Amino acid sequence: MNITVDESKCCGAGQCVLVAPDVFDQRDEDGIVVLLDATPEPGLHAAVRDAATICPAAAIQVHE
Amino acid sequence: MSAAGPRIAVIGASAAGLAAAEGLRRLGWDGVITVVGDEPHPPYDRPPLSKQVLSGAWPPERTALRDAGRLAGLGLDLRLGTRAVAYDPARREVTLDDGERTVLECAGVVAATGVRPRTLPGTEGVEGVHVLRTLQDALALRRRLAEPGRRLAVVGSGVLGAEAAAVARGLGHEVALIGAQDTPMERVLGREVGALLAGVHRDHGVTLYPGRTVTGIAVDGGRARGVRLADGAFVEADDVLVAIGSEPAVDWLRGPAAPDLSDGLGCDRYCAAAPGLYGAGDVARWYHVGLGRHIRIEHRMNAGEQGLAAARNLLAELDGERFGQRSPFEPVPYFWSDQYDLKLHAYGILAGAVRTEVLRLGGDPLRLAALYGDADRVTGVLGIGLTPRQARSLRPLAAAPGTWQEALARLRETVAA
Ligand SMILES: Cc1cc2nc3c(=O)[nH]c(=O)nc-3n(C[C@H](O)[C@H](O)[C@H](O)COP(=O)(O)OP(=O)(O)OC[C@H]3O[C@@H](n4cnc5c(N)ncnc54)[C@H](O)[C@@H]3O)c2cc1C
Ligand code: SF4
């Protein structure tokens, strides 16, 4: 799995951080998503896919 | 049925419908997934319409929810520009208006048809009268606002009207915001925060007409000329945006054996409206166990979460052995709004609160956290101008509603941290 994020689409909802805190964080200044781990271990894949589906700005792409 | 196996139909090809289709695939449904959408476009996102698309910051393609490759990868039977016109709950058959009046036999159906904007009677086809729900709507209004020096009257001071007013002012147009409420977004934010927001709009040069009733739109030679108010006032305008709320798109579900359609599609705790029929997104009113009542939420986050939940529960109903048990859908509602450089985040239920406590942070009147609830319990929390960590830390307050005393103590701790 390889993850990319589109910072300019992100609306700072932080839902990804709630679903997969090991993979996503938010910048302090403006809440924009920070990708902590672009190739997370398999145990995190389900959470990452959920995060990508529910991200309200469609800012997370998962490549598998 | 065809060799490809049984079919699940998802009606509505937007945020909730796409999340449902993605969920169905990911959870292992290997039958057909037919997604029916009456708009011509592949699934796109609506929140940017009143923000980046209206301002011109984004080209319309940027609103696509998934790129073409990803969409193709889902292996959907995607029928765009096609409307569902009838549903037979006993036979689980959906009828389409595709010329042949195709009838889809289904194992299950997810209803994700969203809402349609309310309009003012007698304004159909009048040039310069707009609603803002679809990409087409946004581009039509954008075209007008792309020319300098326009006068825009916004009818309705809910979140949509307030956002559009902010964008139009940002582009330098003359903007009037006319609302039945005394302050913008008052139904959701309450009077105190609404008054703050009113101040922000006024400071940016928006002319506010609070607590007013619109009696009609003046038309001259087929073109809007302004808005007439019940108190006799007349607001001159080149364009009028009507943002007075919406109605759930449930016409296709009507019929003698129809499920409860009194305010959207009535669903149980699992988002089920009838055997094999699930609702998701703006159209669905479901029983939220934690809140102990039915709610219908018109927010973007809920569309994705409920689409996923409806997919899970439908699969569990169809084949519990393979897909496990159904579970109640009990999200913590969330929405955000952008106006000027203000960012609002809210968790839980704010509307209908009888008590509000606003906590101002530091000297800046536009940095605040507020609690909303009934007499005994806090049900929702709002943050304006908070850091992301502070905003996220508000969520537990709405996730496990406590007494006012507890919540206030926790809120003070949270925002002080
Ligand atoms: C301009 C705008 C700005 C917004 N901003 C925010 C925001 O900042 N924050 C936030 O939380 N939320 C916001 N929202 C709300 C959010 O966009 C919605 O909650 C979300 O789009 C709901 O998704 P949905 O899939 O349930 O419904 P919809 O997006 O309405 O999609 C339903 C789809 O089904 C189609 N359809 C309807 N009937 C039929 C039929 N019979 N057959 C086939 N297709 C049919 C419709 O044409 C539509 O394409 C905004 C909405 C708008 C319009
Ligand atoms: S969920 Fe999406 S919009 Fe929200 S912070 Fe994460 S990437 Fe950004």
PDB file of C-alpha atoms in Angstrom, chain B residues 39-202:
ATOM      1  CA  GLU B  39     -26.482  14.004 -12.945  1.00  0.00           C
ATOM      2  CA  PRO B  40     -24.261  13.654 -16.003  1.00  0.00           C
ATOM      3  CA  HIS B  41     -20.999  13.875 -14.023  1.00  0.00           C
ATOM      4  CA  PRO B  42     -19.055  11.149 -12.277  1.00  0.00           C
ATOM      5  CA  PRO B  43     -19.285  11.546  -8.481  1.00  0.00           C
ATOM      6  CA  TYR B  44     -18.082  14.972  -7.340  1.00  0.00           C
ATOM      7  CA  ASP B  45     -17.939  16.848  -4.095  1.00  0.00           C
ATOM      8  CA  ARG B  46     -20.385  19.565  -3.065  1.00  0.00           C
ATOM      9  CA  PRO B  47     -18.719  21.519  -0.221  1.00  0.00           C
ATOM     10  CA  PRO B  48     -16.197  23.173  -2.598  1.00  0.00           C
ATOM     11  CA  LEU B  49     -19.095  24.449  -4.762  1.00  0.00           C
ATOM     12  CA  SER B  50     -19.891  27.293  -2.359  1.00  0.00           C
ATOM     13  CA  LYS B  51     -16.198  27.866  -1.631  1.00  0.00           C
ATOM     14  CA  GLN B  52     -13.391  27.159  -4.117  1.00  0.00           C
ATOM     15  CA  VAL B  53     -15.584  26.706  -7.214  1.00  0.00           C
ATOM     16  CA  LEU B  54     -17.660  29.830  -6.595  1.00  0.00           C
ATOM     17  CA  SER B  55     -14.556  31.898  -5.900  1.00  0.00           C
ATOM     18  CA  GLY B  56     -12.868  30.561  -9.027  1.00  0.00           C
ATOM     19  CA  ALA B  57      -9.936  29.122  -7.032  1.00  0.00           C
ATOM     20  CA  TRP B  58     -10.624  25.613  -8.363  1.00  0.00           C
ATOM     21  CA  PRO B  59     -11.469  24.462 -11.861  1.00  0.00           C
ATOM     22  CA  PRO B  60     -14.570  22.252 -11.721  1.00  0.00           C
ATOM     23  CA  GLU B  61     -12.576  19.038 -12.389  1.00  0.00           C
ATOM     24  CA  ARG B  62     -10.975  19.373  -8.977  1.00  0.00           C
ATOM     25  CA  THR B  63     -14.246  18.462  -7.305  1.00  0.00           C
ATOM     26  CA  ALA B  64     -14.092  14.883  -8.644  1.00  0.00           C
ATOM     27  CA  LEU B  65     -14.362  12.501  -5.713  1.00  0.00           C
ATOM     28  CA  ARG B  66     -12.262   9.794  -7.398  1.00  0.00           C
ATOM     29  CA  ASP B  67     -10.114   9.878 -10.507  1.00  0.00           C
ATOM     30  CA  ALA B  68     -11.170   7.856 -13.555  1.00  0.00           C
ATOM     31  CA  GLY B  69      -8.727   5.021 -12.855  1.00  0.00           C
ATOM     32  CA  ARG B  70      -9.888   4.540  -9.300  1.00  0.00           C
ATOM     33  CA  LEU B  71     -13.521   4.625 -10.325  1.00  0.00           C
ATOM     34  CA  ALA B  72     -12.900   2.057 -13.079  1.00  0.00           C
ATOM     35  CA  GLY B  73     -11.058  -0.111 -10.545  1.00  0.00           C
ATOM     36  CA  LEU B  74     -14.269  -0.531  -8.558  1.00  0.00           C
ATOM     37  CA  GLY B  75     -15.844  -2.425 -11.454  1.00  0.00           C
ATOM     38  CA  LEU B  76     -19.176  -0.624 -11.167  1.00  0.00           C
ATOM     39  CA  ASP B  77     -22.100  -0.763 -13.538  1.00  0.00           C
ATOM     40  CA  LEU B  78     -22.259   3.040 -13.478  1.00  0.00           C
ATOM     41  CA  ARG B  79     -25.349   4.588 -15.074  1.00  0.00           C
ATOM     42  CA  LEU B  80     -25.002   8.338 -15.124  1.00  0.00           C
ATOM     43  CA  GLY B  81     -27.579  10.736 -16.500  1.00  0.00           C
ATOM     44  CA  THR B  82     -30.158   8.170 -15.455  1.00  0.00           C
ATOM     45  CA  ARG B  83     -32.884   8.593 -12.897  1.00  0.00           C
ATOM     46  CA  ALA B  84     -34.581   5.997 -10.729  1.00  0.00           C
ATOM     47  CA  VAL B  85     -38.325   6.593 -11.014  1.00  0.00           C
ATOM     48  CA  ALA B  86     -39.878   3.785  -9.007  1.00  0.00           C
ATOM     49  CA  TYR B  87     -39.110   1.179  -6.401  1.00  0.00           C
ATOM     50  CA  ASP B  88     -41.097  -1.954  -5.627  1.00  0.00           C
ATOM     51  CA  PRO B  89     -40.164  -2.968  -2.075  1.00  0.00           C
ATOM     52  CA  ALA B  90     -41.739  -6.430  -2.296  1.00  0.00           C
ATOM     53  CA  ARG B  91     -39.887  -7.419  -5.467  1.00  0.00           C
ATOM     54  CA  ARG B  92     -36.832  -5.236  -4.776  1.00  0.00           C
ATOM     55  CA  GLU B  93     -37.039  -3.781  -8.255  1.00  0.00           C
ATOM     56  CA  VAL B  94     -35.848  -0.355  -9.293  1.00  0.00           C
ATOM     57  CA  THR B  95     -37.271   1.224 -12.470  1.00  0.00           C
ATOM     58  CA  LEU B  96     -35.082   3.623 -14.446  1.00  0.00           C
ATOM     59  CA  ASP B  97     -36.120   6.437 -16.807  1.00  0.00           C
ATOM     60  CA  ASP B  98     -33.505   5.414 -19.372  1.00  0.00           C
ATOM     61  CA  GLY B  99     -35.846   5.274 -22.363  1.00  0.00           C
ATOM     62  CA  GLU B 100     -36.411   1.541 -22.126  1.00  0.00           C
ATOM     63  CA  ARG B 101     -37.677   1.917 -18.575  1.00  0.00           C
ATOM     64  CA  THR B 102     -35.200  -0.726 -17.493  1.00  0.00           C
ATOM     65  CA  VAL B 103     -36.197  -2.662 -14.401  1.00  0.00           C
ATOM     66  CA  LEU B 104     -33.302  -3.696 -12.163  1.00  0.00           C
ATOM     67  CA  GLU B 105     -33.875  -6.817 -10.089  1.00  0.00           C
ATOM     68  CA  CYS B 106     -31.892  -6.387  -6.929  1.00  0.00           C
ATOM     69  CA  ALA B 107     -30.733  -8.375  -3.934  1.00  0.00           C
ATOM     70  CA  GLY B 108     -30.421  -5.094  -2.082  1.00  0.00           C
ATOM     71  CA  VAL B 109     -30.699  -1.346  -2.613  1.00  0.00           C
ATOM     72  CA  VAL B 110     -28.955   1.632  -1.027  1.00  0.00           C
ATOM     73  CA  ALA B 111     -30.937   4.858  -1.329  1.00  0.00           C
ATOM     74  CA  ALA B 112     -28.515   7.802  -1.463  1.00  0.00           C
ATOM     75  CA  THR B 113     -30.465  10.376  -3.444  1.00  0.00           C
ATOM     76  CA  GLY B 114     -29.699  13.334  -1.190  1.00  0.00           C
ATOM     77  CA  VAL B 115     -31.840  16.457  -1.150  1.00  0.00           C
ATOM     78  CA  ARG B 116     -33.042  19.005  -3.667  1.00  0.00           C
ATOM     79  CA  PRO B 117     -33.013  22.732  -3.027  1.00  0.00           C
ATOM     80  CA  ARG B 118     -36.281  24.480  -2.256  1.00  0.00           C
ATOM     81  CA  THR B 119     -37.181  27.198  -4.693  1.00  0.00           C
ATOM     82  CA  LEU B 120     -39.381  30.284  -4.518  1.00  0.00           C
ATOM     83  CA  PRO B 121     -42.644  29.793  -6.386  1.00  0.00           C
ATOM     84  CA  GLY B 122     -42.868  31.519  -9.734  1.00  0.00           C
ATOM     85  CA  THR B 123     -39.126  31.858 -10.263  1.00  0.00           C
ATOM     86  CA  GLU B 124     -38.564  28.928 -12.610  1.00  0.00           C
ATOM     87  CA  GLY B 125     -36.770  29.955 -15.749  1.00  0.00           C
ATOM     88  CA  VAL B 126     -36.213  33.506 -14.537  1.00  0.00           C
ATOM     89  CA  GLU B 127     -32.739  34.616 -15.539  1.00  0.00           C
ATOM     90  CA  GLY B 128     -30.533  35.621 -12.633  1.00  0.00           C
ATOM     91  CA  VAL B 129     -32.316  33.447 -10.059  1.00  0.00           C
ATOM     92  CA  HIS B 130     -30.004  30.743  -8.745  1.00  0.00           C
ATOM     93  CA  VAL B 131     -29.932  27.796  -6.403  1.00  0.00           C
ATOM     94  CA  LEU B 132     -26.688  26.154  -5.318  1.00  0.00           C
ATOM     95  CA  ARG B 133     -26.660  22.395  -5.104  1.00  0.00           C
ATOM     96  CA  THR B 134     -25.053  20.999  -8.238  1.00  0.00           C
ATOM     97  CA  LEU B 135     -21.885  21.695 -10.186  1.00  0.00           C
ATOM     98  CA  GLN B 136     -24.043  23.206 -12.911  1.00  0.00           C
ATOM     99  CA  ASP B 137     -25.649  25.563 -10.382  1.00  0.00           C
ATOM    100  CA  ALA B 138     -22.241  26.611  -9.067  1.00  0.00           C
ATOM    101  CA  LEU B 139     -20.813  27.239 -12.522  1.00  0.00           C
ATOM    102  CA  ALA B 140     -23.839  29.287 -13.547  1.00  0.00           C
ATOM    103  CA  LEU B 141     -23.494  31.552 -10.507  1.00  0.00           C
ATOM    104  CA  ARG B 142     -19.706  31.606 -10.934  1.00  0.00           C
ATOM    105  CA  ARG B 143     -20.075  32.881 -14.500  1.00  0.00           C
ATOM    106  CA  ARG B 144     -22.063  35.823 -13.206  1.00  0.00           C
ATOM    107  CA  LEU B 145     -19.685  36.538 -10.332  1.00  0.00           C
ATOM    108  CA  ALA B 146     -16.688  36.344 -12.656  1.00  0.00           C
ATOM    109  CA  GLU B 147     -17.749  39.732 -14.017  1.00  0.00           C
ATOM    110  CA  PRO B 148     -16.894  42.614 -11.699  1.00  0.00           C
ATOM    111  CA  GLY B 149     -19.300  44.876  -9.843  1.00  0.00           C
ATOM    112  CA  ARG B 150     -22.403  42.749  -9.503  1.00  0.00           C
ATOM    113  CA  ARG B 151     -25.150  43.073  -6.930  1.00  0.00           C
ATOM    114  CA  LEU B 152     -26.019  39.728  -5.383  1.00  0.00           C
ATOM    115  CA  ALA B 153     -28.979  39.198  -3.067  1.00  0.00           C
ATOM    116  CA  VAL B 154     -28.795  36.005  -1.054  1.00  0.00           C
ATOM    117  CA  VAL B 155     -32.147  34.793   0.255  1.00  0.00           C
ATOM    118  CA  GLY B 156     -31.586  32.559   3.278  1.00  0.00           C
ATOM    119  CA  SER B 157     -28.929  33.062   5.931  1.00  0.00           C
ATOM    120  CA  GLY B 158     -28.189  29.426   6.737  1.00  0.00           C
ATOM    121  CA  VAL B 159     -24.749  27.976   6.175  1.00  0.00           C
ATOM    122  CA  LEU B 160     -25.053  27.881   2.382  1.00  0.00           C
ATOM    123  CA  GLY B 161     -26.218  31.493   2.083  1.00  0.00           C
ATOM    124  CA  ALA B 162     -23.598  32.704   4.556  1.00  0.00           C
ATOM    125  CA  GLU B 163     -20.763  30.950   2.695  1.00  0.00           C
ATOM    126  CA  ALA B 164     -21.882  32.218  -0.700  1.00  0.00           C
ATOM    127  CA  ALA B 165     -22.224  35.757   0.677  1.00  0.00           C
ATOM    128  CA  ALA B 166     -18.666  35.572   2.031  1.00  0.00           C
ATOM    129  CA  VAL B 167     -17.274  34.414  -1.315  1.00  0.00           C
ATOM    130  CA  ALA B 168     -19.163  37.043  -3.312  1.00  0.00           C
ATOM    131  CA  ARG B 169     -17.929  39.793  -0.984  1.00  0.00           C
ATOM    132  CA  GLY B 170     -14.416  38.417  -1.311  1.00  0.00           C
ATOM    133  CA  LEU B 171     -14.754  38.920  -5.063  1.00  0.00           C
ATOM    134  CA  GLY B 172     -15.742  42.535  -4.448  1.00  0.00           C
ATOM    135  CA  HIS B 173     -19.448  42.336  -5.271  1.00  0.00           C
ATOM    136  CA  GLU B 174     -22.225  44.171  -3.470  1.00  0.00           C
ATOM    137  CA  VAL B 175     -23.909  41.553  -1.311  1.00  0.00           C
ATOM    138  CA  ALA B 176     -27.196  41.543   0.604  1.00  0.00           C
ATOM    139  CA  LEU B 177     -27.895  38.641   2.978  1.00  0.00           C
ATOM    140  CA  ILE B 178     -31.602  38.324   3.676  1.00  0.00           C
ATOM    141  CA  GLY B 179     -32.761  35.865   6.311  1.00  0.00           C
ATOM    142  CA  ALA B 180     -35.817  34.956   8.328  1.00  0.00           C
ATOM    143  CA  GLN B 181     -33.510  34.311  11.272  1.00  0.00           C
ATOM    144  CA  ASP B 182     -32.266  37.234  13.349  1.00  0.00           C
ATOM    145  CA  THR B 183     -28.614  36.255  12.847  1.00  0.00           C
ATOM    146  CA  PRO B 184     -26.833  34.090  10.244  1.00  0.00           C
ATOM    147  CA  MET B 185     -26.966  30.344  10.950  1.00  0.00           C
ATOM    148  CA  GLU B 186     -28.959  31.097  14.088  1.00  0.00           C
ATOM    149  CA  ARG B 187     -30.959  27.865  13.927  1.00  0.00           C
ATOM    150  CA  VAL B 188     -27.724  25.919  14.333  1.00  0.00           C
ATOM    151  CA  LEU B 189     -25.370  28.265  16.174  1.00  0.00           C
ATOM    152  CA  GLY B 190     -27.805  30.062  18.440  1.00  0.00           C
ATOM    153  CA  ARG B 191     -28.242  33.786  18.959  1.00  0.00           C
ATOM    154  CA  GLU B 192     -24.952  34.634  20.673  1.00  0.00           C
ATOM    155  CA  VAL B 193     -22.592  33.043  18.153  1.00  0.00           C
ATOM    156  CA  GLY B 194     -24.937  34.043  15.332  1.00  0.00           C
ATOM    157  CA  ALA B 195     -24.557  37.681  16.403  1.00  0.00           C
ATOM    158  CA  LEU B 196     -20.777  37.340  16.241  1.00  0.00           C
ATOM    159  CA  LEU B 197     -21.040  35.899  12.747  1.00  0.00           C
ATOM    160  CA  ALA B 198     -23.367  38.742  11.757  1.00  0.00           C
ATOM    161  CA  GLY B 199     -20.673  41.153  12.913  1.00  0.00           C
ATOM    162  CA  VAL B 200     -18.089  39.417  10.755  1.00  0.00           C
ATOM    163  CA  HIS B 201     -20.282  39.663   7.664  1.00  0.00           C
ATOM    164  CA  ARG B 202     -21.075  43.301   8.398  1.00  0.00           C
TER     165      ARG B 202
END
